[in-house]
Amino acid sequence: MVVFNSYLQVLQHCDSVTTDANHVSFRLCDGTQVGTILPGVMDALASYNQTVTPAPFVLTGNTVTFGNHLETMDQRTQAVSALMDQWRQDKTFPALAGWRDELYAVYGSDGRPAFVMERAATPLLGVATFGVHINAFTRDTDGKIKMWVARRAATKPTWPNCLDNCVAGGIPYTYSTKETVIKECDEEASIPHDIAARAYNAGVVTYYTSTEHGLQPEAQYVYDLELPIDYQPAPKDGEVGCFYLWDLDQVKEKMLQGEFKPNCALVAIDFMVRHGFITADNDPDYIDLSYHLHRTLPFPGPKKAQ
Amino acid sequence: MVVFNSYLQVLQHCDSVTTDANHVSFRLCDGTQVGTILPGVMDALASYNQTVTPAPFVLTGNTVTFGNHLETMDQRTQAVSALMDQWRQDKTFPALAGWRDELYAVYGSDGRPAFVMERAATPLLGVATFGVHINAFTRDTDGKIKMWVARRAATKPTWPNCLDNCVAGGIPYTYSTKETVIKECDEEASIPHDIAARAYNAGVVTYYTSTEHGLQPEAQYVYDLELPIDYQPAPKDGEVGCFYLWDLDQVKEKMLQGEFKPNCALVAIDFMVRHGFITADNDPDYIDLSYHLHRTLPFPGPKKAQ
């Protein structure tokens, strides 16, 4: 567990990737970079590519590009799927042990999906992923904010027992962000549709993190959900161990003690900034916090209005 | 007047500087870039520099640096002041006709002021400036937000008659952001201290704009101020012509018609994003909006907690 002295350190621990100039870029045929591949994965990709005819990928010194024959979204999806199925079968990478059967879209420069791929495999190609995080909170009669914080289940494959935002989830291909919010509120916290529907989109945080599985540029659509003061979320699908209702000083204390999953701490800091708990007058790093919360990612994202 | 088809176009009109690679960088002796100088100003600076002994600035092909003898903040302040006084006297640049007798700090990499300079002269050196913008708003009994929008006075030297945020102002050297908010609320909108004190810091927008006077990288600390439904701000110091109370659809309409001062439109868009009026599901450019609202500026800012 890492202990921090400031919110800036918490954010730097999450938004930690500063350069990928020496890594291999993963590109569409039109040259758009959609991901970044680290050396270990690159070696395995080169080996795999020799076993398939025609080769699905074109490899140069510092670029992997889809073969020109993979012209459609379905063809690209199929090529990546075959690769990951092989690696999963061969147990090439631990990342694939966490297979979720959940498809994420990877977007081209036109904002449309260029292909879709298994969620657990995204760090291997370093592609950008998109999710929702919901800050559930209440206000005292004097207006003071308390925040619902989740403790992740001890059985979660990633970040067991760490603190988390009340509700969060990846956006499945074909879901809108609000539909994802409503689905996850039910699954993770038993929050019924009529209450979950009050959640509103209050921004998007973007950051570039890395884990043992690879590089992870991420965009999380942030939703705020003010709950009635007597309402309690409850675990449902086993992903959450329990929920706490803490004032923001308590959230800060746990955060600096390193108890949060790093990107959930980032989302909580964004909430504290937007609601006047962290201010330009009380934090000397204020502008740098904003930069880390809104990192401009060098990869395309979705361009669609639902 | 420029008419826009989307919020993204509104933001791109303000956050419009995409590169300054061919311009001259203005640096402190330790190499920190604090500004960017355009060719017309560079010629005048070179001429001026020859008239003073020892020369206050060291000029190379693409860099202007303070002379090594200007070791203290006061010395650097004095050197820039003498330069601007000369240009003002000679009527070298129209920017200086708008002299305000208001000092802005220019920060070094340690977050402390490296020197201070006249506000009207900042675009000539392309240094970053810092201000506050206050979104004053009310909520209907059903929770629907209406926003107070100011019409700038016809006599304002910059952007006369344009729409503006309810209250805004630069941060004078020695003021905290909240002190600036309270001062400007009184001066521009007759909002008394006890009401202005309810304003809370809800983030910072950063963008890199340009005007006829030069390059202007700016950070605006954003404050939200919910006003009682029966309260009306009133012009006081002559900077505002009148105030309107509009629902967000009306604000959007005026914004797309190009009636807002560009950076005030940007601040209003940030408000609409934070309060769920613009969402990931209703605007295809959502992530790009966030990038333009939170541009990482390549210049240091203040690092102080009040």
Coordinates of C-alpha atoms in Angstrom, one line a residue:
Chain A
M1 CA 0.0 0.0 0.0
V2 CA 1.3 3.4 -1.0
V3 CA 0.9 6.3 1.4
F4 CA 0.5 9.8 -0.1
N5 CA 1.2 13.3 1.2
S6 CA -1.1 15.2 -1.2
Y7 CA -3.9 14.8 -3.7
L8 CA -1.3 15.5 -6.5
Q9 CA 0.6 12.4 -5.5
V10 CA -2.6 10.3 -5.5
L11 CA -3.3 11.5 -9.1
Q12 CA 0.3 11.0 -10.2
H13 CA 0.1 7.4 -8.9
C14 CA -2.8 6.8 -11.3
D15 CA -2.1 9.1 -14.3
S16 CA 1.4 7.8 -14.3
V17 CA 2.3 7.1 -18.0
T18 CA 4.4 10.0 -19.2
T19 CA 5.7 8.8 -22.5
D20 CA 5.5 5.9 -24.8
A21 CA 7.9 7.1 -27.4
N22 CA 10.0 3.9 -27.2
H23 CA 7.0 1.5 -27.4
V24 CA 5.3 0.0 -30.4
S25 CA 2.2 1.8 -31.6
F26 CA -0.8 -0.2 -32.7
R27 CA -2.5 1.4 -35.7
L28 CA -5.4 1.0 -38.1
C29 CA -4.7 0.8 -41.8
D30 CA -5.4 4.6 -42.1
G31 CA -2.5 5.3 -39.7
T32 CA -4.6 6.1 -36.7
Q33 CA -2.9 5.0 -33.5
V34 CA -5.4 3.1 -31.3
G35 CA -3.1 1.5 -28.8
T36 CA 0.5 0.9 -27.6
I37 CA 2.2 -2.5 -27.2
L38 CA 4.9 -3.3 -24.7
P39 CA 8.0 -5.4 -25.6
G40 CA 6.8 -8.7 -24.0
V41 CA 3.5 -8.6 -25.8
M42 CA 5.3 -7.6 -29.0
D43 CA 7.5 -10.7 -29.0
A44 CA 4.4 -13.0 -28.6
L45 CA 2.6 -11.1 -31.3
A46 CA 5.4 -11.5 -33.8
S47 CA 5.5 -15.3 -33.1
Y48 CA 1.7 -15.6 -33.5
N49 CA 1.7 -13.6 -36.7
Q50 CA 4.0 -16.2 -38.4
T51 CA 1.5 -19.0 -37.7
V52 CA -1.4 -17.4 -39.6
T53 CA -1.8 -17.0 -43.4
P54 CA -2.3 -14.3 -44.6
A55 CA -0.6 -12.7 -41.6
P56 CA -3.2 -10.6 -39.7
F57 CA -0.8 -7.9 -38.7
V58 CA 2.0 -5.9 -40.5
L59 CA 5.0 -5.5 -38.2
T60 CA 7.6 -2.8 -38.6
G61 CA 10.2 -1.6 -36.2
N62 CA 7.9 0.4 -34.0
T63 CA 4.4 -0.2 -35.5
V64 CA 1.8 -2.9 -35.7
T65 CA -0.9 -2.3 -38.3
F66 CA -3.8 -4.5 -39.3
G67 CA -3.3 -6.3 -42.6
N68 CA -4.9 -4.5 -45.6
H69 CA -7.1 -7.5 -46.2
L70 CA -8.9 -6.8 -42.9
E71 CA -11.2 -4.2 -44.3
T72 CA -14.3 -4.5 -42.2
M73 CA -15.0 -4.1 -38.5
D74 CA -16.0 -7.8 -38.3
Q75 CA -12.8 -8.9 -39.9
R76 CA -10.6 -6.8 -37.5
T77 CA -12.7 -8.1 -34.6
Q78 CA -12.2 -11.7 -35.7
A79 CA -8.4 -11.2 -36.1
V80 CA -8.0 -9.8 -32.6
S81 CA -10.4 -12.4 -31.2
A82 CA -8.4 -15.3 -32.8
L83 CA -5.1 -13.9 -31.3
M84 CA -6.5 -13.5 -27.8
D85 CA -8.2 -17.0 -27.9
Q86 CA -4.8 -18.5 -28.8
W87 CA -3.0 -16.6 -26.0
R88 CA -5.7 -17.5 -23.5
Q89 CA -5.5 -21.2 -24.5
D90 CA -1.7 -21.1 -24.2
K91 CA -1.9 -19.1 -20.9
T92 CA 0.6 -16.7 -22.5
F93 CA -0.5 -13.7 -20.3
P94 CA -2.0 -13.6 -16.8
A95 CA -4.2 -10.8 -17.9
L96 CA -6.3 -13.3 -19.9
A97 CA -7.0 -15.4 -16.8
G98 CA -9.4 -12.6 -15.9
W99 CA -11.5 -13.2 -19.1
R100 CA -14.9 -11.5 -18.7
D101 CA -16.8 -12.3 -21.9
E102 CA -17.4 -8.5 -22.2
L103 CA -16.8 -6.7 -25.4
Y104 CA -15.2 -3.2 -25.5
A105 CA -15.2 -1.0 -28.6
V106 CA -12.0 0.4 -30.0
Y107 CA -12.6 3.6 -32.0
G108 CA -11.2 5.0 -35.2
S109 CA -10.6 8.6 -36.0
D110 CA -14.2 9.0 -37.2
G111 CA -15.4 8.1 -33.7
R112 CA -17.0 4.8 -34.8
P113 CA -15.9 1.4 -33.6
A114 CA -13.0 0.0 -35.7
F115 CA -13.3 -3.3 -33.9
V116 CA -14.5 -4.8 -30.6
M117 CA -12.5 -7.0 -28.3
E118 CA -12.6 -8.8 -25.0
R119 CA -12.3 -6.4 -22.0
A120 CA -9.6 -8.4 -20.2
A121 CA -7.3 -8.2 -23.3
T122 CA -7.3 -4.4 -23.7
P123 CA -4.2 -3.8 -21.6
L124 CA -2.2 -6.1 -23.9
L125 CA -2.8 -3.8 -26.8
G126 CA -2.9 -0.6 -24.7
V127 CA -6.2 0.6 -26.2
A128 CA -8.3 3.2 -24.6
T129 CA -11.3 2.0 -22.6
F130 CA -14.4 3.8 -21.5
G131 CA -16.5 3.4 -18.3
V132 CA -18.8 5.1 -15.9
H133 CA -18.2 5.9 -12.2
I134 CA -21.0 7.0 -10.0
N135 CA -20.4 9.3 -7.0
A136 CA -23.4 8.6 -4.7
F137 CA -23.7 11.1 -1.9
T138 CA -26.1 12.7 0.6
R139 CA -26.4 16.1 2.1
D140 CA -27.0 16.8 5.7
T141 CA -29.7 19.3 6.6
D142 CA -26.9 21.9 6.8
G143 CA -25.8 21.0 3.2
K144 CA -22.7 19.1 4.2
I145 CA -21.8 16.3 1.8
K146 CA -21.3 12.7 2.8
M147 CA -20.1 10.2 0.2
W148 CA -21.0 6.6 -0.3
V149 CA -17.8 4.6 -0.7
A150 CA -17.6 0.9 -1.6
R151 CA -15.2 -1.7 -0.2
R152 CA -14.4 -4.1 -3.1
A153 CA -15.1 -7.8 -2.3
A154 CA -12.2 -9.9 -1.1
T155 CA -12.8 -12.2 -4.0
K156 CA -12.4 -9.6 -6.8
P157 CA -9.6 -10.6 -9.2
T158 CA -8.3 -7.0 -9.3
W159 CA -7.8 -4.8 -6.3
P160 CA -9.6 -7.0 -3.7
N161 CA -10.6 -5.2 -0.5
C162 CA -9.7 -1.8 -1.9
L163 CA -12.0 1.2 -1.6
D164 CA -14.0 2.1 -4.7
N165 CA -16.6 4.6 -5.9
C166 CA -20.2 3.5 -5.0
V167 CA -20.9 2.1 -8.4
A168 CA -18.7 1.8 -11.5
G169 CA -18.5 -0.3 -14.6
G170 CA -17.2 -0.6 -18.1
I171 CA -19.5 0.5 -21.0
P172 CA -20.5 -2.6 -22.9
Y173 CA -20.6 -2.2 -26.7
T174 CA -24.2 -1.0 -27.6
Y175 CA -24.9 0.6 -24.2
S176 CA -25.3 4.3 -23.7
T177 CA -23.5 5.8 -20.7
K178 CA -26.8 6.4 -18.8
E179 CA -28.0 2.8 -19.5
T180 CA -24.7 1.5 -18.1
V181 CA -25.2 3.7 -15.0
I182 CA -28.7 2.2 -14.4
K183 CA -27.5 -1.3 -15.1
E184 CA -24.5 -1.1 -12.7
C185 CA -26.5 0.7 -10.0
D186 CA -28.8 -2.3 -9.9
E187 CA -26.1 -5.0 -10.1
E188 CA -23.6 -3.5 -7.7
A189 CA -25.6 -1.6 -5.2
S190 CA -29.3 -2.7 -5.5
I191 CA -30.2 0.9 -6.4
P192 CA -33.6 0.7 -8.2
H193 CA -34.2 2.3 -11.6
D194 CA -36.2 5.3 -10.4
I195 CA -33.4 6.4 -8.1
A196 CA -30.6 5.5 -10.4
A197 CA -32.3 7.6 -13.2
R198 CA -31.6 10.7 -11.1
A199 CA -27.9 10.3 -11.6
Y200 CA -26.6 13.0 -14.0
N201 CA -23.4 13.2 -16.1
A202 CA -21.1 15.7 -14.5
G203 CA -18.0 15.4 -16.7
V204 CA -15.4 12.9 -17.8
V205 CA -12.0 12.1 -16.3
T206 CA -9.3 11.0 -18.6
Y207 CA -5.9 9.5 -17.5
Y208 CA -3.2 7.2 -18.7
T209 CA -2.3 4.5 -16.2
S210 CA -0.3 1.3 -16.3
T211 CA -0.7 -2.0 -14.5
E212 CA 1.2 -5.3 -14.6
H213 CA -0.9 -6.2 -17.6
G214 CA 0.1 -3.2 -19.8
L215 CA -0.8 0.4 -20.6
Q216 CA -4.3 1.6 -19.9
P217 CA -5.5 4.9 -21.3
E218 CA -9.0 5.4 -19.8
A219 CA -11.9 7.7 -19.9
Q220 CA -14.5 7.5 -17.1
Y221 CA -17.8 9.3 -17.5
V222 CA -18.5 10.7 -14.1
Y223 CA -22.1 10.7 -12.7
D224 CA -23.3 12.3 -9.5
L225 CA -26.2 10.7 -7.7
E226 CA -27.6 12.5 -4.7
L227 CA -29.4 9.9 -2.5
P228 CA -32.1 10.5 0.1
I229 CA -30.5 10.8 3.5
D230 CA -32.2 7.6 4.8
Y231 CA -31.4 5.5 1.7
Q232 CA -28.7 2.8 1.8
P233 CA -27.1 1.1 -1.2
A234 CA -26.7 -2.7 -0.6
P235 CA -24.3 -5.2 -2.3
K236 CA -26.0 -7.5 -4.8
D237 CA -23.8 -9.2 -7.3
G238 CA -20.9 -10.0 -5.0
E239 CA -18.5 -7.4 -6.4
V240 CA -18.8 -5.1 -3.4
G241 CA -18.1 -6.2 0.2
C242 CA -19.9 -3.4 2.0
F243 CA -20.7 0.3 1.7
Y244 CA -19.6 3.2 4.0
L245 CA -21.1 6.7 4.3
W246 CA -18.2 9.0 5.0
D247 CA -17.8 12.8 5.2
L248 CA -15.2 14.1 2.8
D249 CA -12.5 14.4 5.5
Q250 CA -12.8 10.7 6.1
V251 CA -12.6 10.0 2.4
K252 CA -9.5 12.1 2.2
E253 CA -7.8 10.3 5.1
K254 CA -8.5 6.8 3.6
M255 CA -7.3 8.1 0.2
L256 CA -4.0 9.4 1.5
Q257 CA -3.5 6.1 3.4
G258 CA -3.6 4.5 -0.1
E259 CA -6.7 2.4 0.6
F260 CA -8.5 3.4 -2.7
K261 CA -8.1 1.7 -6.1
P262 CA -6.0 4.4 -7.9
N263 CA -8.6 5.4 -10.5
C264 CA -11.4 5.5 -8.0
A265 CA -9.3 7.9 -5.9
L266 CA -9.0 10.0 -9.0
V267 CA -12.8 10.0 -9.5
A268 CA -13.3 11.0 -5.9
I269 CA -10.8 13.8 -6.2
D270 CA -12.7 15.1 -9.2
F271 CA -15.9 15.1 -7.1
M272 CA -14.1 16.9 -4.3
V273 CA -12.9 19.6 -6.8
R274 CA -16.3 20.0 -8.4
H275 CA -18.1 20.4 -5.0
G276 CA -15.7 22.9 -3.5
F277 CA -13.9 20.7 -1.0
I278 CA -10.6 21.0 -2.8
T279 CA -10.1 24.6 -3.8
A280 CA -7.5 26.8 -5.5
D281 CA -7.1 28.5 -2.1
N282 CA -6.5 25.3 0.0
D283 CA -4.4 23.2 -2.4
P284 CA -1.2 24.5 -3.9
D285 CA -1.4 22.0 -6.7
Y286 CA -4.9 22.9 -7.9
I287 CA -4.2 23.5 -11.6
D288 CA -2.0 20.4 -11.8
L289 CA -4.8 18.4 -10.2
S290 CA -7.1 19.5 -13.1
Y291 CA -4.5 18.6 -15.7
H292 CA -4.2 15.0 -14.3
L293 CA -8.0 14.7 -14.1
H294 CA -8.3 15.6 -17.7
R295 CA -5.3 14.2 -19.5
T296 CA -5.6 14.6 -23.3
L297 CA -5.3 11.0 -24.5
P298 CA -3.6 10.5 -27.9
F299 CA -6.3 8.0 -29.0
P300 CA -9.7 8.5 -30.6
G301 CA -12.9 8.0 -28.5
P302 CA -16.5 7.6 -29.4
K303 CA -18.4 10.3 -31.3
K304 CA -22.0 9.5 -31.0
A305 CA -25.0 11.0 -29.5
Q306 CA -27.5 8.4 -28.3
Chain B
M1 CA -20.0 37.6 -35.2
V2 CA -19.2 34.0 -35.7
V3 CA -22.1 31.5 -35.7
F4 CA -21.5 28.0 -34.4
N5 CA -23.0 24.6 -35.1
S6 CA -21.8 22.8 -31.9
Y7 CA -20.3 23.4 -28.5
L8 CA -17.0 22.0 -29.8
Q9 CA -16.9 24.8 -32.4
V10 CA -17.5 27.3 -29.6
L11 CA -14.6 25.9 -27.6
Q12 CA -12.3 25.6 -30.6
H13 CA -12.9 29.3 -31.4
C14 CA -11.5 30.1 -27.9
D15 CA -8.9 27.4 -27.2
S16 CA -7.5 28.1 -30.7
V17 CA -3.7 28.1 -30.4
T18 CA -2.5 24.7 -31.6
T19 CA 1.2 25.3 -31.8
D20 CA 3.8 28.0 -31.2
A21 CA 6.8 26.0 -32.4
N22 CA 7.9 28.8 -34.7
H23 CA 7.5 31.6 -32.2
V24 CA 10.0 33.1 -29.8
S25 CA 9.9 31.7 -26.3
F26 CA 10.3 34.0 -23.3
R27 CA 12.3 32.4 -20.6
L28 CA 13.6 32.9 -17.1
C29 CA 17.3 32.6 -16.5
D30 CA 16.8 29.0 -15.3
G31 CA 15.3 28.1 -18.7
T32 CA 11.7 28.0 -17.6
Q33 CA 9.4 29.2 -20.5
V34 CA 7.0 31.8 -19.1
G35 CA 5.6 33.2 -22.4
T36 CA 5.7 33.4 -26.1
I37 CA 6.5 36.4 -28.3
L38 CA 5.1 37.0 -31.8
P39 CA 7.3 38.5 -34.6
G40 CA 6.0 42.1 -34.4
V41 CA 6.7 42.4 -30.7
M42 CA 10.0 40.6 -31.2
D43 CA 11.2 43.3 -33.6
A44 CA 10.3 46.1 -31.2
L45 CA 11.9 44.3 -28.3
A46 CA 15.1 43.9 -30.2
S47 CA 15.2 47.6 -30.9
Y48 CA 14.4 48.6 -27.3
N49 CA 17.0 46.2 -26.0
Q50 CA 19.8 48.1 -27.8
T51 CA 18.8 51.4 -26.1
V52 CA 19.4 50.1 -22.5
T53 CA 22.8 49.3 -20.8
P54 CA 23.2 46.7 -19.6
A55 CA 20.7 45.1 -22.0
P56 CA 17.8 43.7 -19.9
F57 CA 17.2 40.8 -22.3
V58 CA 19.4 38.2 -24.0
L59 CA 18.1 37.5 -27.5
T60 CA 18.9 34.4 -29.5
G61 CA 17.2 33.0 -32.6
N62 CA 14.1 31.8 -30.9
T63 CA 14.5 32.7 -27.3
V64 CA 14.3 35.9 -25.1
T65 CA 15.8 35.4 -21.7
F66 CA 16.2 37.9 -18.8
G67 CA 19.8 39.2 -18.4
N68 CA 21.7 37.4 -15.7
H69 CA 22.1 40.6 -13.8
L70 CA 18.3 40.7 -13.2
E71 CA 18.5 38.3 -10.2
T72 CA 15.5 39.4 -8.1
M73 CA 11.8 39.6 -8.6
D74 CA 11.9 43.4 -8.2
Q75 CA 14.7 43.7 -10.8
R76 CA 12.8 41.6 -13.3
T77 CA 9.6 43.5 -12.6
Q78 CA 11.4 46.8 -13.1
A79 CA 12.9 45.7 -16.4
V80 CA 9.5 44.7 -17.8
S81 CA 7.9 47.8 -16.4
A82 CA 10.5 50.1 -18.1
L83 CA 10.0 48.3 -21.4
M84 CA 6.2 48.6 -21.3
D85 CA 6.4 52.3 -20.1
Q86 CA 8.5 53.0 -23.2
W87 CA 6.1 51.2 -25.6
R88 CA 3.1 52.9 -23.9
Q89 CA 4.7 56.3 -24.3
D90 CA 5.6 55.6 -27.9
K91 CA 2.2 54.1 -28.7
T92 CA 4.0 51.1 -30.1
F93 CA 1.2 48.7 -29.5
P94 CA -2.6 49.3 -29.3
A95 CA -2.8 46.7 -26.5
L96 CA -1.2 49.3 -24.1
A97 CA -3.9 51.9 -24.8
G98 CA -6.0 49.7 -22.5
W99 CA -3.6 50.2 -19.6
R100 CA -5.3 49.2 -16.4
D101 CA -2.8 49.9 -13.6
E102 CA -3.4 46.3 -12.5
L103 CA -0.5 44.0 -11.7
Y104 CA -0.5 40.3 -12.7
A105 CA 2.0 37.8 -11.4
V106 CA 4.1 35.7 -13.8
Y107 CA 5.2 32.4 -12.1
G108 CA 8.4 30.4 -12.2
S109 CA 8.7 26.6 -12.0
D110 CA 8.6 26.8 -8.2
G111 CA 5.1 28.3 -8.4
R112 CA 6.3 31.6 -6.9
P113 CA 6.0 35.0 -8.8
A114 CA 9.1 35.5 -10.9
F115 CA 8.0 39.1 -11.6
V116 CA 4.8 41.1 -11.9
M117 CA 3.6 43.2 -14.8
E118 CA 0.8 45.4 -16.1
R119 CA -2.3 43.3 -17.1
A120 CA -2.8 45.0 -20.4
A121 CA 0.8 44.1 -21.5
T122 CA 0.5 40.4 -20.8
P123 CA -0.5 39.4 -24.4
L124 CA 2.6 41.1 -25.8
L125 CA 4.8 38.6 -23.9
G126 CA 2.2 35.8 -24.2
V127 CA 2.4 35.0 -20.4
A128 CA -0.2 32.9 -18.6
T129 CA -2.9 34.9 -16.7
F130 CA -5.2 33.8 -14.0
G131 CA -8.7 34.9 -13.2
V132 CA -12.0 34.0 -11.6
H133 CA -15.4 33.5 -13.3
I134 CA -18.5 33.2 -11.3
N135 CA -21.6 31.2 -12.6
A136 CA -24.5 32.7 -10.7
F137 CA -27.7 30.6 -11.1
T138 CA -31.0 29.8 -9.5
R139 CA -33.0 26.6 -9.3
D140 CA -36.8 26.5 -9.9
T141 CA -38.9 24.7 -7.4
D142 CA -38.6 21.7 -9.7
G143 CA -34.8 21.9 -9.6
K144 CA -34.4 23.3 -13.1
I145 CA -31.4 25.6 -13.4
K146 CA -31.5 29.2 -14.8
M147 CA -28.3 31.1 -15.3
W148 CA -27.5 34.8 -14.8
V149 CA -25.8 36.2 -17.8
A150 CA -24.2 39.6 -18.1
R151 CA -24.3 41.9 -21.1
R152 CA -21.0 43.8 -21.2
A153 CA -21.3 47.5 -21.3
A154 CA -21.1 49.2 -24.7
T155 CA -18.2 51.3 -23.4
K156 CA -16.0 48.3 -22.5
P157 CA -12.7 48.6 -24.5
T158 CA -12.8 44.8 -25.1
W159 CA -15.8 42.9 -26.4
P160 CA -18.4 45.6 -25.9
N161 CA -22.0 44.4 -25.8
C162 CA -21.0 40.8 -25.7
L163 CA -22.5 38.3 -23.3
D164 CA -20.4 37.4 -20.3
N165 CA -20.6 35.3 -17.1
C166 CA -22.4 37.0 -14.3
V167 CA -19.2 38.1 -12.6
A168 CA -15.5 37.7 -13.6
G169 CA -12.2 39.4 -13.0
G170 CA -8.5 38.9 -13.0
I171 CA -6.7 38.0 -9.8
P172 CA -4.7 41.0 -8.5
Y173 CA -1.3 40.1 -7.2
T174 CA -1.7 39.5 -3.4
Y175 CA -5.4 38.4 -3.6
S176 CA -6.7 34.9 -3.1
T177 CA -9.2 33.5 -5.6
K178 CA -12.0 33.8 -3.1
E179 CA -11.1 37.3 -2.1
T180 CA -11.2 38.2 -5.8
V181 CA -14.6 36.6 -6.2
I182 CA -16.0 38.6 -3.3
K183 CA -14.5 41.9 -4.6
E184 CA -15.7 41.4 -8.1
C185 CA -19.2 40.3 -7.0
D186 CA -19.5 43.6 -5.3
E187 CA -18.0 45.7 -8.0
E188 CA -19.6 44.2 -11.0
A189 CA -23.0 43.0 -9.7
S190 CA -23.7 44.6 -6.4
I191 CA -23.8 41.2 -4.7
P192 CA -23.1 41.7 -1.0
H193 CA -20.4 39.9 0.9
D194 CA -22.7 37.5 2.8
I195 CA -24.2 36.2 -0.5
A196 CA -20.9 36.2 -2.5
A197 CA -19.3 34.2 0.3
R198 CA -21.5 31.2 -0.6
A199 CA -19.8 30.9 -4.0
Y200 CA -17.6 27.8 -4.1
N201 CA -14.7 26.8 -6.3
A202 CA -15.9 24.1 -8.7
G203 CA -12.8 23.7 -10.9
V204 CA -10.5 25.5 -13.2
V205 CA -10.7 25.9 -16.9
T206 CA -7.5 26.3 -18.9
Y207 CA -7.2 27.2 -22.5
Y208 CA -4.8 28.9 -25.0
T209 CA -6.4 31.7 -26.9
S210 CA -5.1 34.5 -29.2
T211 CA -6.4 38.0 -29.9
E212 CA -5.1 40.8 -32.0
H213 CA -2.8 41.7 -29.1
G214 CA -1.0 38.4 -28.9
L215 CA -1.1 34.9 -27.4
Q216 CA -3.1 34.4 -24.2
P217 CA -2.8 31.2 -22.2
E218 CA -5.3 31.5 -19.4
A219 CA -6.5 29.7 -16.3
Q220 CA -9.9 30.8 -14.9
Y221 CA -10.9 29.5 -11.5
V222 CA -14.6 28.7 -11.8
Y223 CA -17.0 29.4 -9.0
D224 CA -20.6 28.4 -8.7
L225 CA -23.0 30.7 -6.8
E226 CA -26.6 29.6 -6.3
L227 CA -28.7 32.7 -5.7
P228 CA -32.1 32.9 -4.0
I229 CA -34.8 32.7 -6.6
D230 CA -36.0 36.3 -5.9
Y231 CA -32.5 37.8 -5.8
Q232 CA -31.3 40.0 -8.7
P233 CA -27.7 41.1 -9.4
A234 CA -27.4 44.8 -10.4
P235 CA -24.7 46.6 -12.4
K236 CA -22.5 48.9 -10.3
D237 CA -19.1 49.8 -11.7
G238 CA -20.2 50.4 -15.3
E239 CA -18.6 47.2 -16.7
V240 CA -22.0 45.5 -17.1
G241 CA -24.9 46.9 -19.1
C242 CA -27.5 44.6 -17.7
F243 CA -28.2 41.1 -16.4
Y244 CA -30.5 38.4 -17.9
L245 CA -31.8 35.3 -16.1
W246 CA -32.0 32.5 -18.8
D247 CA -32.7 28.8 -18.8
L248 CA -29.8 26.8 -20.3
D249 CA -31.6 26.3 -23.6
Q250 CA -31.6 30.1 -24.0
V251 CA -27.9 30.3 -23.0
K252 CA -27.1 27.7 -25.6
E253 CA -29.0 29.6 -28.3
K254 CA -27.2 32.8 -27.7
M255 CA -23.9 31.0 -27.5
L256 CA -24.3 29.3 -30.9
Q257 CA -25.3 32.6 -32.3
G258 CA -21.9 33.9 -31.3
E259 CA -23.1 36.5 -28.8
F260 CA -20.7 35.5 -26.0
K261 CA -17.2 36.7 -25.4
P262 CA -15.4 33.5 -26.3
N263 CA -13.8 32.6 -23.0
C264 CA -17.1 33.3 -21.2
A265 CA -18.8 30.8 -23.5
L266 CA -16.2 28.3 -22.5
V267 CA -16.9 28.9 -18.8
A268 CA -20.6 28.5 -19.4
I269 CA -20.0 25.2 -21.3
D270 CA -18.0 24.0 -18.3
F271 CA -21.0 24.8 -16.1
M272 CA -23.4 23.0 -18.5
V273 CA -21.1 19.9 -18.5
R274 CA -20.8 19.9 -14.7
H275 CA -24.5 20.2 -14.1
G276 CA -25.7 17.5 -16.6
F277 CA -27.1 19.7 -19.3
I278 CA -24.4 18.6 -21.8
T279 CA -23.8 14.9 -21.5
A280 CA -21.9 12.1 -23.1
D281 CA -25.2 10.8 -24.4
N282 CA -26.4 14.0 -26.0
D283 CA -23.1 15.5 -27.4
P284 CA -20.9 13.4 -29.7
D285 CA -17.9 15.6 -28.9
Y286 CA -18.1 15.1 -25.2
I287 CA -14.6 14.0 -24.5
D288 CA -13.1 16.6 -26.8
L289 CA -15.1 19.3 -25.0
S290 CA -13.4 18.2 -21.8
Y291 CA -10.0 18.4 -23.4
H292 CA -10.6 21.9 -24.6
L293 CA -11.9 23.0 -21.2
H294 CA -8.8 21.6 -19.5
R295 CA -5.9 22.3 -21.8
T296 CA -2.6 21.5 -20.3
L297 CA -0.7 24.8 -20.6
P298 CA 3.1 24.6 -21.0
F299 CA 3.7 27.4 -18.5
P300 CA 4.0 27.3 -14.7
G301 CA 1.2 28.6 -12.5
P302 CA 0.9 29.5 -8.8
K303 CA 1.6 27.0 -6.2
K304 CA 0.3 28.4 -2.9
A305 CA -2.4 27.6 -0.5
Q306 CA -3.8 30.7 1.1

